[in-house]
Coordinates of C-alpha atoms in Angstrom, one line a residue:
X23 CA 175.3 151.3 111.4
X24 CA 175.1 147.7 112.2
X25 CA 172.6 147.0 115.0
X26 CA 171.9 143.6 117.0
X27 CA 169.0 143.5 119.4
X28 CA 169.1 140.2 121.8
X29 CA 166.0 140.1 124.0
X30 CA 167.9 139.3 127.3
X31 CA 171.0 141.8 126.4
X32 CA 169.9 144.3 124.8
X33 CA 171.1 146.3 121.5
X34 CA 174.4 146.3 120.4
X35 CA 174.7 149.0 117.9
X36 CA 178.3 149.1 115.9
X37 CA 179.5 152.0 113.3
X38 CA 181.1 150.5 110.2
X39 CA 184.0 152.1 108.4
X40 CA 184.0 150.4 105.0
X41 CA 186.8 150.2 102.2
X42 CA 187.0 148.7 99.0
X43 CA 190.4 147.4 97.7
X44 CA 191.9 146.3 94.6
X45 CA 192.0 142.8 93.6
X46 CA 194.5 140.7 95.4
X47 CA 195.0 138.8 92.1
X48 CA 194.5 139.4 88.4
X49 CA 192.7 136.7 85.7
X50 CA 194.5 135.2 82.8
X51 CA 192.8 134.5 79.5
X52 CA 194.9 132.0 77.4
X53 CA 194.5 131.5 73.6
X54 CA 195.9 129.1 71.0
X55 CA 195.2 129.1 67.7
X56 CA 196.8 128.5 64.1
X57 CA 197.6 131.0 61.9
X58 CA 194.7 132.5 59.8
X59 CA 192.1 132.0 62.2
X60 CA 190.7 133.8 65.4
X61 CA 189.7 132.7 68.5
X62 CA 187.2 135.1 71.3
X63 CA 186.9 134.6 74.8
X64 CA 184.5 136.3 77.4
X65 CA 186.4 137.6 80.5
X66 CA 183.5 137.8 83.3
X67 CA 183.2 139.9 85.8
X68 CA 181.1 141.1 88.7
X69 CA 179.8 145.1 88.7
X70 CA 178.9 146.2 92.3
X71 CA 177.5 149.5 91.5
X72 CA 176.1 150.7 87.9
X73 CA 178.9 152.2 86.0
X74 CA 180.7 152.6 81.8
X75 CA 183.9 150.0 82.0
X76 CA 186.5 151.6 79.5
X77 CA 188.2 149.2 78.0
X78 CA 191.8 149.4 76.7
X79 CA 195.4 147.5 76.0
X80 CA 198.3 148.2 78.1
X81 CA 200.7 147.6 75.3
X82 CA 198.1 148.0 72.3
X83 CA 198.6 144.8 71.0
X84 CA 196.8 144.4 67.2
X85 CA 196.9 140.5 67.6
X86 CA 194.0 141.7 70.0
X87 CA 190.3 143.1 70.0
X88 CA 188.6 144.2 72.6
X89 CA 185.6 146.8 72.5
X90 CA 185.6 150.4 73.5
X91 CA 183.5 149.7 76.6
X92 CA 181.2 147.9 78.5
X93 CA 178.3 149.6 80.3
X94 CA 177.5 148.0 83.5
X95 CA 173.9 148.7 85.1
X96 CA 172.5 148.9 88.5
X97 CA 173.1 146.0 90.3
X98 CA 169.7 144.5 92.3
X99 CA 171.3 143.3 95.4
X100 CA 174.8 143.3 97.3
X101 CA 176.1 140.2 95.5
X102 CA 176.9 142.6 92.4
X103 CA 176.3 142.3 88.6
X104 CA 177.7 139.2 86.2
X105 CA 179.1 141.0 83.8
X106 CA 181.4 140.0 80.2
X107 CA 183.7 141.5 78.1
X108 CA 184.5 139.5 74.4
X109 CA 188.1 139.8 73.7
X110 CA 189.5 138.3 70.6
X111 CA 193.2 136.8 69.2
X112 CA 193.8 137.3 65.7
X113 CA 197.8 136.5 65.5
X114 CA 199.4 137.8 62.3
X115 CA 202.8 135.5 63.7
X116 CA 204.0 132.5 65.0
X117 CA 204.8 132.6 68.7
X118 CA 203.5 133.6 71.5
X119 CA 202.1 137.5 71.9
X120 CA 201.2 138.8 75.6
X121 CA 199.5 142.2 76.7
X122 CA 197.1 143.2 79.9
X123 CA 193.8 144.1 79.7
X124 CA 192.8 147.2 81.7
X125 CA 188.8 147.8 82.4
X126 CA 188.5 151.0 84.3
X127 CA 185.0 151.9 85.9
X128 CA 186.3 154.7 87.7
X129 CA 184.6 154.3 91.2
X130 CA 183.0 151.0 90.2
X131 CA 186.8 149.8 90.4
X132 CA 189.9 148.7 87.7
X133 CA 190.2 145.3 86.1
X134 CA 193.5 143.9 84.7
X135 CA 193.5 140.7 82.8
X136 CA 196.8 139.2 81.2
X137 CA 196.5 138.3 78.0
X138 CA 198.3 135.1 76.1
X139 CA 198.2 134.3 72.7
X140 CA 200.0 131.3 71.4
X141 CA 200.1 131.0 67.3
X142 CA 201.2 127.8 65.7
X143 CA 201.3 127.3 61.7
X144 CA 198.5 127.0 59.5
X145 CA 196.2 124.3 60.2
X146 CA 194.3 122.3 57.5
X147 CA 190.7 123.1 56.9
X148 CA 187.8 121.3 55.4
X149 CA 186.5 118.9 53.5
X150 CA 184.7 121.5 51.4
X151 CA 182.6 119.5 49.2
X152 CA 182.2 121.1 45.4
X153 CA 179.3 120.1 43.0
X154 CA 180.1 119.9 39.0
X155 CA 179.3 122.7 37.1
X156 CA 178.9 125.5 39.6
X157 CA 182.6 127.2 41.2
X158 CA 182.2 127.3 45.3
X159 CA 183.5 130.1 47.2
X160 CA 186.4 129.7 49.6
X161 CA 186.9 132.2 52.0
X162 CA 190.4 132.9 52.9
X163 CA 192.0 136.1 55.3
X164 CA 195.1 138.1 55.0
X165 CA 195.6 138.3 58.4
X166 CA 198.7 140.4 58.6
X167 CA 199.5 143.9 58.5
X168 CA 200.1 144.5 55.2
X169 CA 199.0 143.7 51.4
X170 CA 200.5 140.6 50.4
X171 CA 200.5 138.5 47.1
X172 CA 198.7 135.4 47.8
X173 CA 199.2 132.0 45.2
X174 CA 196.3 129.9 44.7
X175 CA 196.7 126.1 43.5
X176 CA 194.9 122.9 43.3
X177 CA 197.0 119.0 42.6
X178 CA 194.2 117.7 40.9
X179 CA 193.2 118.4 37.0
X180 CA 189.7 117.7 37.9
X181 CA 189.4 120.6 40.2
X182 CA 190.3 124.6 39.0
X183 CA 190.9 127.7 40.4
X184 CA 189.4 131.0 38.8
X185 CA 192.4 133.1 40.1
X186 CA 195.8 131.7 40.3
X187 CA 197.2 134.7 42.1
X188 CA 195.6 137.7 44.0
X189 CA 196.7 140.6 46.0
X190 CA 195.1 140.9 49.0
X191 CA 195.0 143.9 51.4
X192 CA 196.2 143.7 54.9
X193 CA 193.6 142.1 57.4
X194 CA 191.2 141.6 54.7
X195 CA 189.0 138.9 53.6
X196 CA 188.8 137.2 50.1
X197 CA 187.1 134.7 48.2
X198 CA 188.5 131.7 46.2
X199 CA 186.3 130.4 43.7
X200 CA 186.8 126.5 42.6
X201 CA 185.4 124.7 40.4
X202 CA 185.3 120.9 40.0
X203 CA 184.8 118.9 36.1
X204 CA 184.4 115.1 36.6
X205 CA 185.2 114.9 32.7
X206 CA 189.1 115.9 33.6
X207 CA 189.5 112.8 36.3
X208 CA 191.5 110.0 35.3
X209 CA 189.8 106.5 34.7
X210 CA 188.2 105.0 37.8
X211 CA 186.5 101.9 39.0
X212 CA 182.9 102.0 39.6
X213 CA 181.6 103.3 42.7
X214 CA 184.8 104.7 43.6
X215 CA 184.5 106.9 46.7
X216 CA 183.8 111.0 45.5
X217 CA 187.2 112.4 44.4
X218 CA 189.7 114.8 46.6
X219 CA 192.3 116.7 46.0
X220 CA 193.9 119.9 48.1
X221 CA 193.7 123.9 47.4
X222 CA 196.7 125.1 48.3
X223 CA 197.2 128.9 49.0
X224 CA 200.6 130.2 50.0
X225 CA 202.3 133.2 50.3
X226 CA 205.7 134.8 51.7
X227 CA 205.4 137.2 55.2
X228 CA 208.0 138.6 57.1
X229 CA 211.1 136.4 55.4
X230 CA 209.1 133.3 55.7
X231 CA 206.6 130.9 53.8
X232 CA 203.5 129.6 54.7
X233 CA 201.0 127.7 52.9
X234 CA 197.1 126.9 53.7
X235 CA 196.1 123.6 52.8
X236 CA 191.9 123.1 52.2
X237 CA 190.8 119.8 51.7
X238 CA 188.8 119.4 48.4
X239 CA 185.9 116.6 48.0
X240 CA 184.4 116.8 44.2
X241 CA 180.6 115.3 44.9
X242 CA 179.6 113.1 42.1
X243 CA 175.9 113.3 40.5
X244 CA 174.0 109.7 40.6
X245 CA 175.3 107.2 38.3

């Protein structure tokens, strides 16, 4: 009941009949990112009552993460819980890749979020700075569904790769190790700026080439 007492009037004394209804509109979460890397966003939302949010994909999308679910407590006061959800965008493919997300807390209410994943070629990465006499590990990612051969090269003779070529299962993580040898440089002027050449990693997915360019900066030791 919803009571109002005036002194001069009286009480006014009201019954409520209250209903809760779906959102009138649904959020958008947009990402953009190159191929072989990831990108996570939060999608916030309020909790009005204490509940477990299940979360799911409408279309089951692997390009994206999302955990199994997101437990919401009891909120302190009528203005409701902030609550997040971390959803990430892996893309294994140039384009564009769309799905909903669905957050379902039962009584506590449903959630749908679209989804939009944009994936443009490989971006370059570094400098990654390498000291003489001691390789440097390179992370690199399969990030498609299945194994692939991957090439490793460098266009410098002063800097070496350990493994030229390595097969690398799908949606799995490997390690590049280079090594950089002042001896092999050519002649150069004194105090010539620290060396650089590119690692180069390519492979062929899906009918079609790509290649991952890191950026390679040999550090020199004190003349």
């Amino acid at each position: 009941d919803l009571v109002f007492t005036i002194d001069q009037l009286g009480e006014f004394r009201y019954d409520l009949a209250l209903a809760a209804t779906a959102p009138v509109s649904h959020p958008k979460l947009a990402f953009d990112c190159p191929l072989g890397d990831a990108q996570r966003q939060d999608f916030l939302f309020k909790a009005f009552k204490p509940a477990t949010f299940k979360a799911s994909l409408l279309r089951g999308s692997p390009r994206f993460a999302v955990p199994d679910d997101v437990v919401a407590p009891d909120p302190a006061d009528w203005d409701g819980l902030d609550c997040k959800l971390s959803v990430a965008f892996e893309p294994d493919a140039l384009g564009t890749t769309e799905d909903v997300l669905l957050l379902d807390g039962g009584p506590a209410g449903l959630y749908r979020v679209a989804l939009h994943g944009t994936c443009s070629r490989p971006a370059p990465r570094g400098p990654v700075d390498l000291h003489p006499g001691k390789p440097t590990e390179i992370p690199f990612r399969n990030v498609f569904a299945t194994p692939l051969d991957f090439a490793f090269a460098v266009d410098s003779p002063a800097f070496a790769v350990a493994v030229p070529r390595a097969s690398i299962a799908p949606r799995a993580s490997f390690s590049c190790a280079v090594s950089f040898n002042p001896a092999n440089l050519p002649p150069r002027p004194p105090h010539h700026a620290h060396p650089t050449a590119k690692l180069l990693v390519s492979c062929t997915a899906n009918d079609e080439d790509f290649c991952w360019t890191y950026y390679l900066r040999g550090i020199l030791p004190p003349a």
